[in-house]
Tab-separated table of C-alpha atoms in Angstrom:
chain	number	residue	atom	x	y	z
A	12	MET	CA	-80.513	53.818	-2.967
A	13	PRO	CA	-82.002	50.334	-2.617
A	14	ALA	CA	-82.185	48.300	-5.748
A	15	THR	CA	-85.560	47.896	-7.357
A	16	ARG	CA	-87.059	44.919	-9.086
A	17	GLU	CA	-88.175	45.748	-12.573
A	18	ARG	CA	-91.663	44.350	-13.118
A	19	SER	CA	-93.638	44.875	-16.277
A	20	LEU	CA	-97.176	46.042	-15.563
A	21	SER	CA	-100.204	45.462	-17.716
A	22	PRO	CA	-101.335	48.398	-19.877
A	23	ALA	CA	-104.437	48.840	-17.699
A	24	LEU	CA	-102.380	49.156	-14.518
A	25	GLU	CA	-99.989	51.495	-16.257
A	26	ARG	CA	-102.891	53.726	-17.270
A	27	ILE	CA	-104.263	53.698	-13.705
A	28	HIS	CA	-100.834	54.666	-12.390
A	29	LEU	CA	-100.573	57.393	-14.989
A	30	VAL	CA	-104.035	58.843	-14.299
A	31	TRP	CA	-103.362	58.898	-10.571
A	32	ASP	CA	-99.963	60.530	-11.081
A	33	LEU	CA	-101.537	63.162	-13.343
A	34	LEU	CA	-104.154	63.898	-10.692
A	35	ILE	CA	-101.452	64.266	-8.037
A	36	ILE	CA	-99.443	66.509	-10.352
A	37	LEU	CA	-102.438	68.768	-10.889
A	38	LEU	CA	-102.916	68.965	-7.128
A	39	VAL	CA	-99.205	69.705	-6.645
A	40	ILE	CA	-99.346	72.491	-9.238
A	41	ALA	CA	-102.465	73.923	-7.612
A	42	ASN	CA	-100.906	73.667	-4.154
A	43	LEU	CA	-97.621	75.284	-5.204
A	44	THR	CA	-99.478	78.025	-7.083
A	45	LEU	CA	-101.571	78.713	-4.022
A	46	LEU	CA	-98.481	78.681	-1.834
A	47	LEU	CA	-96.677	81.131	-4.128
A	48	PHE	CA	-99.681	83.427	-4.423
A	49	ASP	CA	-100.269	83.436	-0.670
A	50	SER	CA	-96.596	84.193	-0.030
A	51	LEU	CA	-96.827	87.191	-2.385
A	52	PHE	CA	-100.097	88.185	-0.701
A	53	LEU	CA	-98.182	88.662	2.540
A	54	LEU	CA	-95.957	91.332	0.962
A	55	SER	CA	-97.440	94.723	1.772
A	56	PRO	CA	-96.697	96.484	-1.576
A	57	LEU	CA	-98.122	93.610	-3.627
A	58	ASN	CA	-101.069	93.255	-1.252
A	59	ALA	CA	-101.894	96.940	-1.626
A	60	ALA	CA	-101.533	96.769	-5.412
A	61	PHE	CA	-103.850	93.723	-5.539
A	62	GLU	CA	-106.442	95.462	-3.379
A	63	ALA	CA	-106.313	98.568	-5.540
A	64	ALA	CA	-106.627	96.589	-8.791
A	65	ALA	CA	-109.371	94.157	-7.698
A	66	PRO	CA	-110.849	95.049	-4.301
A	67	GLY	CA	-113.667	92.493	-4.548
A	68	LEU	CA	-111.353	89.632	-5.486
A	69	HIS	CA	-108.894	90.746	-2.822
A	70	SER	CA	-111.591	90.709	-0.168
A	71	ALA	CA	-112.891	87.300	-1.268
A	72	TYR	CA	-109.410	85.794	-1.282
A	73	ASP	CA	-108.625	87.282	2.100
A	74	ARG	CA	-111.817	85.952	3.720
A	75	HIS	CA	-112.182	82.560	2.053
A	76	ILE	CA	-108.648	81.426	1.225
A	77	HIS	CA	-105.966	83.370	3.091
A	78	ALA	CA	-107.781	83.132	6.399
A	79	ARG	CA	-108.173	79.374	5.892
A	80	PHE	CA	-104.833	78.755	4.202
A	81	ILE	CA	-103.555	76.293	6.837
A	82	ALA	CA	-106.747	74.217	6.629
A	83	ILE	CA	-106.619	74.232	2.814
A	84	ASP	CA	-102.972	73.221	2.825
A	85	LEU	CA	-103.727	70.433	5.304
A	86	ALA	CA	-106.388	69.156	2.896
A	87	PHE	CA	-103.725	68.971	0.178
A	88	VAL	CA	-101.381	67.281	2.662
A	89	ALA	CA	-104.055	64.687	3.463
A	90	VAL	CA	-104.283	63.789	-0.226
A	91	PHE	CA	-100.491	63.637	-0.508
A	92	VAL	CA	-100.265	61.400	2.573
A	93	LEU	CA	-102.920	59.160	1.019
A	94	ASP	CA	-100.858	59.082	-2.177
A	95	VAL	CA	-97.751	58.009	-0.260
A	96	LEU	CA	-99.652	55.286	1.603
A	97	LEU	CA	-101.297	54.014	-1.595
A	98	GLY	CA	-97.985	54.061	-3.439
A	99	TRP	CA	-96.367	52.169	-0.567
A	100	ALA	CA	-99.146	49.576	-0.574
A	101	VAL	CA	-98.923	49.162	-4.367
A	102	ALA	CA	-95.143	48.812	-4.157
A	103	ILE	CA	-95.545	46.045	-1.566
A	104	ALA	CA	-98.209	44.299	-3.622
A	105	GLU	CA	-96.112	44.482	-6.788
A	106	ARG	CA	-92.926	43.551	-4.900
A	107	ARG	CA	-91.251	46.503	-6.483
A	108	TYR	CA	-88.415	46.648	-3.928
A	109	HIS	CA	-86.425	43.990	-2.131
A	110	ARG	CA	-87.840	44.967	1.256
A	111	TRP	CA	-91.265	46.346	2.118
A	112	PHE	CA	-89.847	49.287	4.107
A	113	PHE	CA	-87.672	50.623	1.240
A	114	TYR	CA	-90.461	52.710	-0.281
A	115	PRO	CA	-90.330	55.784	2.030
A	116	PHE	CA	-86.537	55.929	1.638
A	117	VAL	CA	-86.675	55.730	-2.149
A	118	HIS	CA	-89.503	58.298	-2.325
A	119	TRP	CA	-88.112	60.522	0.417
A	120	TYR	CA	-89.153	63.682	-1.424
A	121	ASP	CA	-92.797	62.559	-1.386
A	122	VAL	CA	-92.620	61.856	2.354
A	123	LEU	CA	-90.922	65.163	3.189
A	124	GLY	CA	-93.286	67.014	0.861
A	125	CYS	CA	-96.166	65.970	3.102
A	126	ILE	CA	-94.751	68.048	5.974
A	127	PRO	CA	-96.813	71.289	6.053
A	128	VAL	CA	-93.793	73.561	6.433
A	129	GLY	CA	-92.751	76.038	3.764
A	130	GLY	CA	-89.324	74.562	3.012
A	131	PHE	CA	-90.635	71.010	2.684
A	132	ARG	CA	-93.593	72.038	0.548
A	133	LEU	CA	-91.202	72.917	-2.273
A	134	LEU	CA	-90.161	69.256	-2.478
A	135	ARG	CA	-93.588	68.499	-3.923
A	136	ILE	CA	-92.395	69.851	-7.248
A	137	LEU	CA	-90.123	66.803	-7.537
A	138	ARG	CA	-93.247	64.773	-8.289
A	139	VAL	CA	-93.248	66.478	-11.691
A	140	VAL	CA	-89.825	64.946	-12.364
A	141	SER	CA	-91.174	61.543	-11.320
A	142	LEU	CA	-94.097	61.876	-13.730
A	143	LEU	CA	-91.829	62.926	-16.600
A	144	HIS	CA	-89.721	59.858	-15.956
A	145	ARG	CA	-92.815	57.623	-16.136
A	146	LEU	CA	-94.015	59.277	-19.347
A	147	GLN	CA	-90.556	58.874	-20.850
A	148	ARG	CA	-90.493	55.189	-19.911
A	149	LEU	CA	-93.918	54.628	-21.474
A	150	GLY	CA	-92.762	56.283	-24.675
A	151	LEU	CA	-95.416	58.999	-24.498
A	152	ILE	CA	-92.819	61.772	-24.520
A	153	ASP	CA	-89.130	62.124	-25.352
A	154	VAL	CA	-87.607	64.759	-23.098
A	155	ARG	CA	-84.231	64.311	-24.780
A	156	ARG	CA	-85.583	66.261	-27.755
A	157	TRP	CA	-86.692	69.181	-25.634
A	158	TYR	CA	-84.652	72.351	-25.886
A	159	LEU	CA	-84.828	72.822	-22.128
A	160	TYR	CA	-83.498	69.313	-21.568
A	161	GLY	CA	-80.550	70.035	-23.860
A	162	VAL	CA	-79.734	73.253	-22.025
A	163	VAL	CA	-80.010	71.608	-18.602
A	164	ALA	CA	-77.994	68.579	-19.729
A	165	LYS	CA	-75.269	70.824	-21.158
A	166	TYR	CA	-74.787	72.930	-18.050
A	167	TYR	CA	-75.203	69.909	-15.781
A	168	ASP	CA	-72.407	68.208	-17.721
A	169	ILE	CA	-70.218	71.313	-17.427
A	170	LEU	CA	-70.950	71.711	-13.718
A	171	LEU	CA	-70.328	68.035	-12.982
A	172	GLU	CA	-67.029	67.984	-14.878
A	173	GLU	CA	-65.778	71.187	-13.250
A	174	LEU	CA	-66.792	69.950	-9.816
A	175	THR	CA	-65.253	66.496	-10.180
A	176	ASP	CA	-62.081	67.959	-11.730
A	177	ARG	CA	-61.590	70.313	-8.798
A	178	ILE	CA	-62.213	67.538	-6.297
A	179	ALA	CA	-59.770	65.229	-8.078
A	180	ILE	CA	-57.093	67.932	-8.332
A	181	ARG	CA	-57.535	68.784	-4.661
A	182	MET	CA	-57.154	65.123	-3.729
A	183	LEU	CA	-54.001	64.799	-5.847
A	184	ASP	CA	-52.614	67.962	-4.216
A	185	ASN	CA	-53.163	66.340	-0.835
A	186	VAL	CA	-51.455	63.158	-2.013
A	187	GLN	CA	-48.457	65.157	-3.246
A	188	ALA	CA	-48.266	66.970	0.082
A	189	GLN	CA	-48.352	63.619	1.896
A	190	ILE	CA	-45.548	62.306	-0.310
A	191	HIS	CA	-43.418	65.404	0.358
A	192	SER	CA	-44.014	65.152	4.099
A	193	SER	CA	-43.169	61.440	4.250
A	194	ASP	CA	-39.535	60.663	5.154
A	195	SER	CA	-39.593	56.953	4.415
A	196	LEU	CA	-42.003	56.398	1.548
A	197	SER	CA	-39.803	53.943	-0.362
A	198	THR	CA	-39.032	51.973	2.788
A	199	ARG	CA	-42.713	51.744	3.674
A	200	VAL	CA	-43.640	50.679	0.146
A	201	VAL	CA	-40.981	47.966	0.230
A	202	ASP	CA	-41.816	46.740	3.739
A	203	GLN	CA	-45.617	46.949	3.585
A	204	VAL	CA	-46.386	46.278	-0.090
A	205	VAL	CA	-43.533	44.478	-1.836
A	206	ARG	CA	-41.905	42.223	0.778
A	207	PRO	CA	-45.139	40.478	1.833
A	208	ARG	CA	-45.519	39.460	-1.823
A	209	GLN	CA	-41.828	38.833	-2.513
A	210	ARG	CA	-42.081	35.073	-3.093
A	211	ALA	CA	-45.048	35.424	-5.466
A	212	LEU	CA	-43.296	38.230	-7.393
A	213	ILE	CA	-40.065	36.194	-7.709
A	214	GLN	CA	-41.982	33.193	-9.033
A	215	GLU	CA	-43.832	35.408	-11.498
A	216	ILE	CA	-40.576	36.978	-12.721
A	217	SER	CA	-38.914	33.555	-13.048
A	218	GLN	CA	-41.816	32.111	-15.010
A	219	ARG	CA	-41.865	35.089	-17.335
A	220	LEU	CA	-38.097	34.854	-17.931
A	221	GLU	CA	-38.354	31.134	-18.674
A	222	ALA	CA	-41.325	31.647	-20.973
A	223	MET	CA	-39.624	34.539	-22.742
A	224	ALA	CA	-36.381	32.641	-23.326
A	225	GLY	CA	-38.169	29.434	-24.368
A	226	ASN	CA	-40.576	31.159	-26.732
A	227	ALA	CA	-37.816	33.284	-28.236
A	228	TYR	CA	-35.752	30.199	-29.105
A	229	ALA	CA	-38.734	28.189	-30.326
A	230	HIS	CA	-39.719	30.941	-32.783
A	231	ASN	CA	-36.146	31.735	-33.896
A	232	ARG	CA	-34.458	28.307	-33.795
A	233	ASP	CA	-33.449	28.235	-37.472
A	234	ASP	CA	-32.099	31.785	-37.391
A	235	THR	CA	-30.168	31.051	-34.202
A	236	LEU	CA	-28.534	27.931	-35.597
A	237	ARG	CA	-27.767	29.710	-38.860
A	238	TYR	CA	-26.078	32.503	-36.911
A	239	VAL	CA	-24.034	29.966	-34.873
A	240	ARG	CA	-22.836	28.211	-38.061
A	241	GLY	CA	-21.907	31.543	-39.608
A	242	LEU	CA	-20.061	32.587	-36.474
A	243	VAL	CA	-18.078	29.308	-36.395
A	244	GLY	CA	-17.287	29.641	-40.106
A	245	ARG	CA	-15.992	33.228	-39.720
A	246	THR	CA	-13.965	32.304	-36.665
A	247	LEU	CA	-12.268	29.380	-38.407
A	248	ALA	CA	-11.694	31.414	-41.575
A	249	GLU	CA	-9.870	34.066	-39.576
A	250	SER	CA	-7.815	31.525	-37.601
A	251	PRO	CA	-4.063	31.457	-38.641
A	252	GLU	CA	-3.834	27.743	-37.822
A	253	ILE	CA	-6.697	26.923	-40.209
A	254	ARG	CA	-5.033	29.055	-42.895
A	255	ARG	CA	-1.773	27.141	-42.512
A	256	LEU	CA	-3.723	23.884	-42.566
A	257	GLN	CA	-5.343	24.874	-45.877
A	258	ARG	CA	-1.846	25.185	-47.502
A	259	LEU	CA	-1.131	21.523	-46.894
A	260	PRO	CA	-2.144	18.828	-49.388
A	261	MET	CA	-5.781	17.951	-48.798
A	262	GLY	CA	-5.863	20.824	-46.303
A	263	SER	CA	-8.924	22.496	-47.778
A	264	GLN	CA	-10.995	19.346	-47.476
A	265	LEU	CA	-9.747	18.879	-43.913
A	266	ALA	CA	-10.553	22.514	-43.029
A	267	ARG	CA	-14.066	22.181	-44.439
A	268	GLY	CA	-14.556	18.996	-42.458
A	269	LEU	CA	-13.384	20.693	-39.264
A	270	GLU	CA	-15.688	23.633	-39.951
A	271	ALA	CA	-18.659	21.324	-40.453
A	272	SER	CA	-17.815	19.354	-37.320
A	273	PHE	CA	-17.336	22.443	-35.189
A	274	SER	CA	-20.547	23.997	-36.576
A	275	ASP	CA	-22.546	20.873	-35.782
A	276	LEU	CA	-20.989	20.682	-32.322
A	277	ALA	CA	-21.708	24.350	-31.594
A	278	CYS	CA	-25.270	24.084	-32.871
A	279	ARG	CA	-25.817	20.952	-30.797
A	280	LEU	CA	-24.460	22.681	-27.692
A	281	VAL	CA	-26.667	25.742	-28.280
A	282	ASN	CA	-29.681	23.562	-28.979
A	283	GLU	CA	-29.115	21.449	-25.860
A	284	ALA	CA	-28.527	24.552	-23.735
A	285	LEU	CA	-31.665	26.323	-24.921
A	286	GLU	CA	-33.813	23.216	-24.677
A	287	GLY	CA	-32.551	22.898	-21.121
A	288	LEU	CA	-34.451	26.094	-20.316
A	289	GLN	CA	-37.392	23.864	-19.434
A	290	SER	CA	-35.401	21.803	-16.949
A	291	PRO	CA	-35.835	22.064	-13.147
A	292	GLU	CA	-32.170	23.011	-12.776
A	293	PHE	CA	-32.597	26.032	-15.052
A	294	SER	CA	-35.787	27.020	-13.253
A	295	ALA	CA	-33.949	26.939	-9.945
A	296	LEU	CA	-31.110	28.997	-11.454
A	297	VAL	CA	-33.480	31.623	-12.856
A	298	GLU	CA	-35.341	31.813	-9.549
A	299	HIS	CA	-32.070	32.281	-7.686
A	300	LEU	CA	-30.989	35.038	-10.086
A	301	ALA	CA	-34.366	36.721	-9.814
A	302	GLU	CA	-34.222	36.548	-6.023
A	303	SER	CA	-30.733	38.055	-5.971
A	304	GLY	CA	-31.769	40.832	-8.314
A	305	PHE	CA	-34.961	41.374	-6.332
A	306	ASP	CA	-33.027	41.879	-3.105
A	307	ALA	CA	-30.756	44.382	-4.833
A	308	TRP	CA	-33.769	46.229	-6.217
A	309	LEU	CA	-35.370	46.459	-2.770
A	310	ARG	CA	-32.403	48.179	-1.152
A	311	THR	CA	-33.218	51.801	-0.354
A	312	ASP	CA	-31.102	54.802	0.547
A	313	PRO	CA	-31.703	58.564	0.738
A	314	HIS	CA	-31.116	58.910	-3.004
A	315	THR	CA	-33.662	56.161	-3.686
A	316	GLU	CA	-36.169	57.916	-1.443
A	317	GLN	CA	-35.681	61.174	-3.321
A	318	VAL	CA	-35.973	59.563	-6.758
A	319	THR	CA	-39.102	57.612	-5.763
A	320	GLU	CA	-40.714	60.701	-4.305
A	321	GLN	CA	-39.965	62.806	-7.385
A	322	VAL	CA	-41.266	60.120	-9.756
A	323	LEU	CA	-44.549	59.847	-7.840
A	324	VAL	CA	-44.942	63.622	-7.612
A	325	ASP	CA	-44.276	64.050	-11.348
A	326	MET	CA	-46.766	61.301	-12.213
A	327	LEU	CA	-49.428	62.965	-10.074
A	328	GLU	CA	-48.618	66.303	-11.712
A	329	LEU	CA	-49.227	64.772	-15.134
A	330	LEU	CA	-52.542	63.402	-13.892
A	331	LYS	CA	-53.518	66.860	-12.646
A	332	GLU	CA	-52.662	68.391	-16.015
A	333	GLN	CA	-54.759	65.768	-17.784
A	334	ILE	CA	-57.686	66.257	-15.402
A	335	ALA	CA	-57.505	70.034	-15.788
A	336	VAL	CA	-58.202	69.760	-19.535
A	337	LYS	CA	-61.690	71.160	-20.139
A	338	ARG	CA	-63.252	68.455	-22.273
A	339	TRP	CA	-66.622	70.166	-22.153
A	340	HIS	CA	-65.079	73.158	-23.961
A	341	ARG	CA	-64.127	70.978	-26.923
A	342	LYS	CA	-67.500	69.170	-26.751
A	343	TYR	CA	-69.693	72.286	-26.842
A	344	GLU	CA	-67.547	74.769	-28.731
């Protein structure tokens, strides 16, 4: 439906609109009542019962209304056509829509209701809905508090959920059938989806690996160096050569000096290595590793096809189970 331009009208214009809409609604009610009564008048049993109950009224209706029903209905139609033309002119004057010719498409039920054919006449009742919407917008009524509105909203919600759930489940069934019938799904996904974006994906993976390694070291630098010193200390303590060295005169001081030197050297090496994560050489290395792993990941075989197919089918099955849950039952129970 074409978008409308919301324009605030003055209270006087709103009242004029409202009075005219009320007049049209009264005419619609009168026209539909006449249409219903005349349709029942055509039924022989009801016609006979009406004649037996009120012969004078039956005769007057037959002569003055039923015999001229088409002309009377055309008089109503003339008023409805005038209403459409006036509404169109007002919409153009108020610039209510983006284009001047949108009005008959937006108010299609008003246009079709002007056709003097039985099926189209029933569309005139939709004007009542239009009036209720205007009254609701003006704050004169609140249909949300009406019992009938609650009942209609409840069953509309139930109907809409059931309908959309069945459509969604049917679509997922079709997707599962397409997956089962496809002999090269993984190959097509790789060739048509992944490979055209291979370079961008490799760069993204490399950047994430670099960021992850760099951030991990930056936030855990002290713990990492403490662990390295402890590891060097345990290694030297368990070394037979260091134990023999400690038995010599001044050996303990020499062993502690070696431990401190080795710990500082190891920590410096670890620190230099991890700070080198930001270097271009490391970036090139990570990108090369990611590219090698990416190529290995993209290789497909019959087993890969089967696993990919089963994973997709199982995921769709879970979606179907989730969609099949009747949320309206929990909402209205």
